[in-house]
Amino acid sequence: MTTAPRTPDGHQPRHEPHPNHDRGLEFDLSTLVSRRSLGMFLGAGTAAALAACTPGGSSSAPSGSPSPSSASAAATATASATATTTAPSASATSTPTVTRAIAECGVEIPQETAGPYPGDGSNGPNVLEASGVVRQDITSSFGTSTTTADGVPLTVTLTLLDNANGCVPLTGAAVYAWHCDKEGRYSLYDSGLENENFLRGVQEADANGQVTFKTIYPGAYNGRWPHIHFEVFESMNNATAAGQVLAVSQIAMTDAACREVYASTGYETSARNFPNTTLRSDNVFGEDGGIYQLATMSGSVSGGYTAGLNVTI
């Protein structure tokens, strides 16, 4: 695992500049200690992982051939896994499931800018020192405000994988996630939201290397494809320590989900902004079309959405 830089690196979102607000909230994360160490257990092989995570993993005999025996069925499954392993890129640009399978097998998450609105102390305010930042539901502000960000419900699950140890779960790591509201505004920075800290929170990875956040679907603003920022720390203990970031990256929302959400009431601003930027023209995801950062998504506007991404570090 390598340590990622904490400061924005130049390809930042095209926002109007905002003033830095070095407010400093009461520090209490020091009372939270990491209770778990890195989980070590045998993982599946590369071909098996890809076969298990790829749609249509079971195979049938070609038309006109005799019914397969147990031996021939195993051979067919092996051939299917081999084909998936040798040529994942053919469908990876359009199949998030394959993207996740590739990530499970050692492709590390791209390192990205934290952007100009991280709220991690690298550019003004530091929400990581605030009492209450460790939470699963990040829709509301905490501390001196209880303002809630309205929008279509979204549940986000990240699965952290340790590439240096065979893609085993990165148990005990800490993840800080943040994103804009339905109108494309960031708490702590945008005008009128300087005293709010909603849509920001920290979680500790469980035995499966997973963290889950309950939030709202992020809006779209000009110059960026809809996304969620996140930073990964080795443990909860050093989630506030400069230089202790393992990875800084972003989750890309899917085109289909964006179109559905932005057609709903309350997302009118996002509906106007969304057509102005594509995955390919985005200044973060554009290099590879977000292939390793595109979430697997399901759900509806009425019932809410779920998003998942494997994060290999």
XYZ file of C-alpha atoms in Angstrom:
313
model
C 0.000 0.000 0.000
C 1.251 3.471 -0.788
C 0.503 6.745 0.945
C -1.423 9.252 -1.140
C -0.946 13.028 -1.062
C -3.514 14.976 0.959
C -3.551 18.204 -1.050
C -5.476 18.862 -4.321
C -3.284 18.235 -7.347
C -4.516 20.564 -10.014
C -7.382 18.910 -11.859
C -9.987 20.415 -9.550
C -13.714 20.883 -10.229
C -14.618 24.054 -12.084
C -16.284 25.794 -9.125
C -16.096 29.445 -8.326
C -13.404 29.912 -5.642
C -14.514 29.961 -2.049
C -12.797 31.471 0.990
C -11.077 29.192 3.433
C -12.942 28.857 6.706
C -10.538 27.630 9.371
C -13.205 27.198 12.014
C -11.816 24.299 14.043
C -14.398 22.184 15.881
C -13.802 20.404 19.176
C -11.507 17.462 18.737
C -12.588 14.165 20.188
C -11.616 11.510 17.675
C -8.642 10.689 19.911
C -11.050 8.770 22.114
C -11.822 6.423 19.278
C -9.289 3.632 19.006
C -8.948 1.019 16.334
C -10.155 -2.256 17.771
C -9.437 -4.466 14.871
C -6.313 -5.407 12.962
C -5.910 -6.365 9.328
C -7.905 -9.536 8.589
C -5.729 -12.223 7.046
C -7.289 -15.185 5.335
C -7.001 -17.014 2.060
C -8.635 -15.302 -0.906
C -9.946 -16.801 -4.097
C -7.649 -17.027 -7.128
C -7.839 -14.491 -9.914
C -9.804 -16.633 -12.338
C -12.215 -17.808 -9.656
C -12.854 -14.260 -8.454
C -13.600 -13.029 -11.923
C -15.855 -15.956 -12.709
C -17.787 -15.462 -9.479
C -18.279 -11.739 -10.045
C -19.079 -11.805 -13.754
C -22.689 -12.088 -14.997
C -23.489 -15.403 -16.642
C -20.867 -17.336 -14.748
C -22.596 -20.681 -15.481
C -22.227 -22.129 -18.975
C -24.194 -24.542 -21.087
C -23.046 -26.764 -23.948
C -23.208 -25.347 -27.504
C -26.353 -26.011 -29.497
C -26.370 -29.473 -30.981
C -23.764 -30.986 -28.689
C -24.541 -33.891 -26.347
C -25.537 -33.231 -22.726
C -22.388 -32.396 -20.769
C -21.028 -34.830 -18.206
C -19.668 -33.588 -14.915
C -16.194 -33.472 -16.416
C -17.262 -31.535 -19.513
C -19.316 -29.109 -17.420
C -16.241 -28.370 -15.319
C -14.218 -27.838 -18.492
C -16.853 -25.453 -19.808
C -16.801 -23.454 -16.568
C -12.998 -23.343 -16.678
C -13.049 -22.070 -20.238
C -15.563 -19.400 -19.279
C -13.395 -18.238 -16.394
C -10.308 -18.205 -18.612
C -12.060 -16.124 -21.264
C -13.183 -13.657 -18.637
C -9.692 -13.409 -17.184
C -7.924 -12.830 -20.485
C -10.315 -10.254 -21.906
C -12.096 -8.268 -19.195
C -11.524 -4.933 -20.901
C -13.904 -5.736 -23.741
C -16.957 -5.160 -21.568
C -15.436 -3.324 -18.614
C -16.391 0.098 -19.945
C -20.075 -0.778 -19.842
C -20.332 -3.447 -17.141
C -19.752 -2.245 -13.568
C -19.814 -5.862 -12.309
C -16.761 -6.681 -14.413
C -15.111 -3.488 -13.205
C -15.593 -4.647 -9.626
C -14.213 -8.080 -10.473
C -11.085 -6.501 -11.964
C -10.641 -4.420 -8.826
C -10.935 -7.506 -6.637
C -8.061 -9.057 -8.503
C -5.464 -6.381 -7.964
C -6.132 -3.254 -10.002
C -5.659 -0.459 -7.488
C -8.166 2.383 -7.267
C -6.940 5.457 -9.185
C -5.595 8.205 -6.946
C -7.508 11.444 -7.478
C -7.626 14.997 -6.193
C -9.543 15.670 -3.010
C -10.841 18.794 -4.744
C -11.150 22.267 -3.248
C -13.847 21.323 -0.695
C -12.434 18.392 1.321
C -13.039 19.711 4.826
C -10.124 17.561 6.035
C -7.850 20.392 7.123
C -5.868 20.475 3.873
C -7.893 23.414 2.561
C -9.516 25.332 5.398
C -11.932 23.651 7.836
C -11.267 20.226 9.341
C -14.426 18.251 10.007
C -12.318 15.227 10.980
C -11.674 16.913 14.320
C -15.373 17.368 15.017
C -17.283 15.447 17.644
C -19.935 13.405 15.855
C -18.167 12.914 12.507
C -17.998 9.138 13.006
C -21.432 8.081 11.806
C -23.225 6.040 9.167
C -26.054 8.438 8.321
C -24.465 11.597 6.929
C -27.582 13.390 5.689
C -27.716 15.852 8.601
C -25.272 18.343 10.071
C -23.989 17.649 13.583
C -22.631 19.764 16.404
C -24.226 23.224 16.456
C -26.636 22.476 13.591
C -29.064 19.712 12.737
C -29.929 20.850 9.211
C -30.780 17.918 6.947
C -29.869 17.724 3.262
C -32.931 16.655 1.289
C -32.799 14.383 -1.732
C -33.335 10.886 -3.124
C -32.012 8.357 -0.553
C -28.733 6.637 -1.416
C -26.870 3.892 0.457
C -23.195 3.599 -0.462
C -21.036 0.575 0.418
C -17.291 0.480 -0.197
C -15.363 -2.794 0.075
C -11.693 -2.137 0.884
C -9.173 -4.693 -0.374
C -5.488 -4.968 0.530
C -3.592 -5.551 -2.725
C -0.260 -6.198 -0.991
C -1.756 -9.212 0.783
C -3.726 -10.889 -1.993
C -6.793 -8.642 -1.975
C -7.943 -9.622 1.509
C -10.364 -7.252 3.280
C -8.712 -4.152 4.752
C -10.272 -4.621 8.175
C -10.123 -1.691 10.585
C -9.359 0.975 7.990
C -11.209 4.302 8.255
C -13.037 5.975 5.377
C -13.990 9.637 5.222
C -16.672 10.301 2.568
C -18.155 13.609 1.405
C -20.127 15.023 -1.511
C -22.277 17.928 -2.658
C -26.015 18.351 -2.043
C -28.743 18.027 -4.680
C -27.957 21.515 -5.988
C -24.219 20.882 -6.278
C -23.223 22.796 -3.111
C -20.692 21.711 -0.484
C -21.181 22.155 3.246
C -18.460 24.163 5.034
C -17.630 26.071 1.842
C -20.555 27.294 -0.270
C -22.314 30.551 0.552
C -24.826 30.046 3.340
C -23.445 26.605 4.211
C -20.279 27.666 6.026
C -21.706 26.536 9.382
C -23.130 23.263 8.052
C -21.281 19.938 7.856
C -23.884 17.619 6.341
C -22.961 14.991 3.724
C -19.657 14.283 5.485
C -18.779 11.375 7.757
C -16.317 8.676 8.810
C -16.796 4.930 9.171
C -14.507 2.061 10.234
C -14.257 -0.984 7.965
C -15.716 -4.194 9.390
C -14.336 -7.739 9.162
C -15.296 -7.800 5.467
C -13.462 -4.560 4.789
C -16.779 -2.796 4.235
C -18.090 0.626 5.194
C -21.631 1.831 4.509
C -22.961 5.376 4.400
C -26.603 6.454 4.249
C -26.880 9.698 2.339
C -28.678 11.356 -0.591
C -27.976 11.181 -4.293
C -25.395 13.884 -5.107
C -26.265 16.668 -7.506
C -24.524 17.730 -10.713
C -22.592 20.957 -11.164
C -20.875 22.299 -14.258
C -17.445 20.886 -14.997
C -17.859 17.599 -13.121
C -19.588 14.262 -13.573
C -21.710 13.402 -10.481
C -19.445 11.834 -7.871
C -18.639 11.118 -4.219
C -15.215 11.832 -2.713
C -13.505 9.539 -0.220
C -10.231 9.171 1.665
C -8.981 5.916 3.186
C -6.868 5.893 6.368
C -5.039 2.906 7.813
C -7.058 3.120 11.016
C -9.474 5.290 12.905
C -6.600 6.397 15.130
C -4.852 8.305 12.355
C -7.910 9.578 10.513
C -6.914 13.098 11.504
C -3.171 12.775 10.979
C -1.587 14.523 8.001
C 0.294 12.149 5.736
C -1.584 9.048 6.911
C -3.920 8.754 3.911
C -3.708 5.420 2.079
C -5.874 6.493 -0.858
C -7.819 9.489 -2.134
C -10.342 8.772 -4.862
C -13.879 9.326 -6.113
C -16.961 7.242 -6.915
C -18.657 7.886 -10.265
C -22.448 7.681 -10.418
C -24.017 5.827 -13.345
C -25.615 7.594 -16.296
C -28.927 5.730 -15.962
C -29.347 6.553 -12.274
C -28.424 10.206 -12.833
C -31.028 10.606 -15.554
C -33.726 9.097 -13.359
C -32.848 11.077 -10.236
C -32.375 14.412 -11.983
C -35.800 14.108 -13.591
C -37.348 14.104 -10.111
C -38.578 17.054 -8.071
C -35.845 18.984 -6.264
C -33.047 18.211 -8.698
C -33.930 20.854 -11.292
C -30.519 22.554 -11.040
C -28.762 19.223 -11.517
C -30.995 18.408 -14.488
C -29.746 21.561 -16.209
C -26.098 20.944 -15.367
C -25.870 17.205 -16.000
C -25.847 17.274 -19.841
C -22.862 19.655 -19.855
C -20.256 17.073 -18.756
C -19.717 13.455 -19.785
C -17.583 10.769 -18.161
C -15.078 11.188 -20.992
C -14.924 14.980 -20.713
C -14.775 14.977 -16.913
C -11.425 16.272 -15.640
C -11.111 13.397 -13.149
C -12.747 10.355 -14.730
C -12.015 11.341 -18.343
C -8.674 9.566 -18.664
C -10.261 6.097 -18.601
C -13.974 6.886 -18.489
C -14.149 6.042 -14.792
C -13.764 2.320 -15.484
C -12.384 1.522 -12.016
C -14.526 4.044 -10.140
C -17.978 3.492 -11.650
C -20.351 2.293 -8.958
C -22.630 -0.694 -9.319
C -26.079 0.795 -8.745
C -29.661 -0.331 -8.338
C -32.913 1.115 -7.063
C -35.452 3.789 -7.927
C -36.369 7.372 -7.118
C -39.308 6.247 -5.003
C -37.449 3.529 -3.098
C -33.960 4.980 -3.011
C -30.725 3.737 -4.584
C -27.822 1.565 -3.507
C -24.275 1.982 -4.812
C -21.300 -0.317 -4.346
C -17.638 -0.161 -5.267
C -14.629 -2.360 -4.569
C -11.612 -0.278 -3.587
C -8.282 -2.061 -3.974
C -5.425 -0.301 -2.207
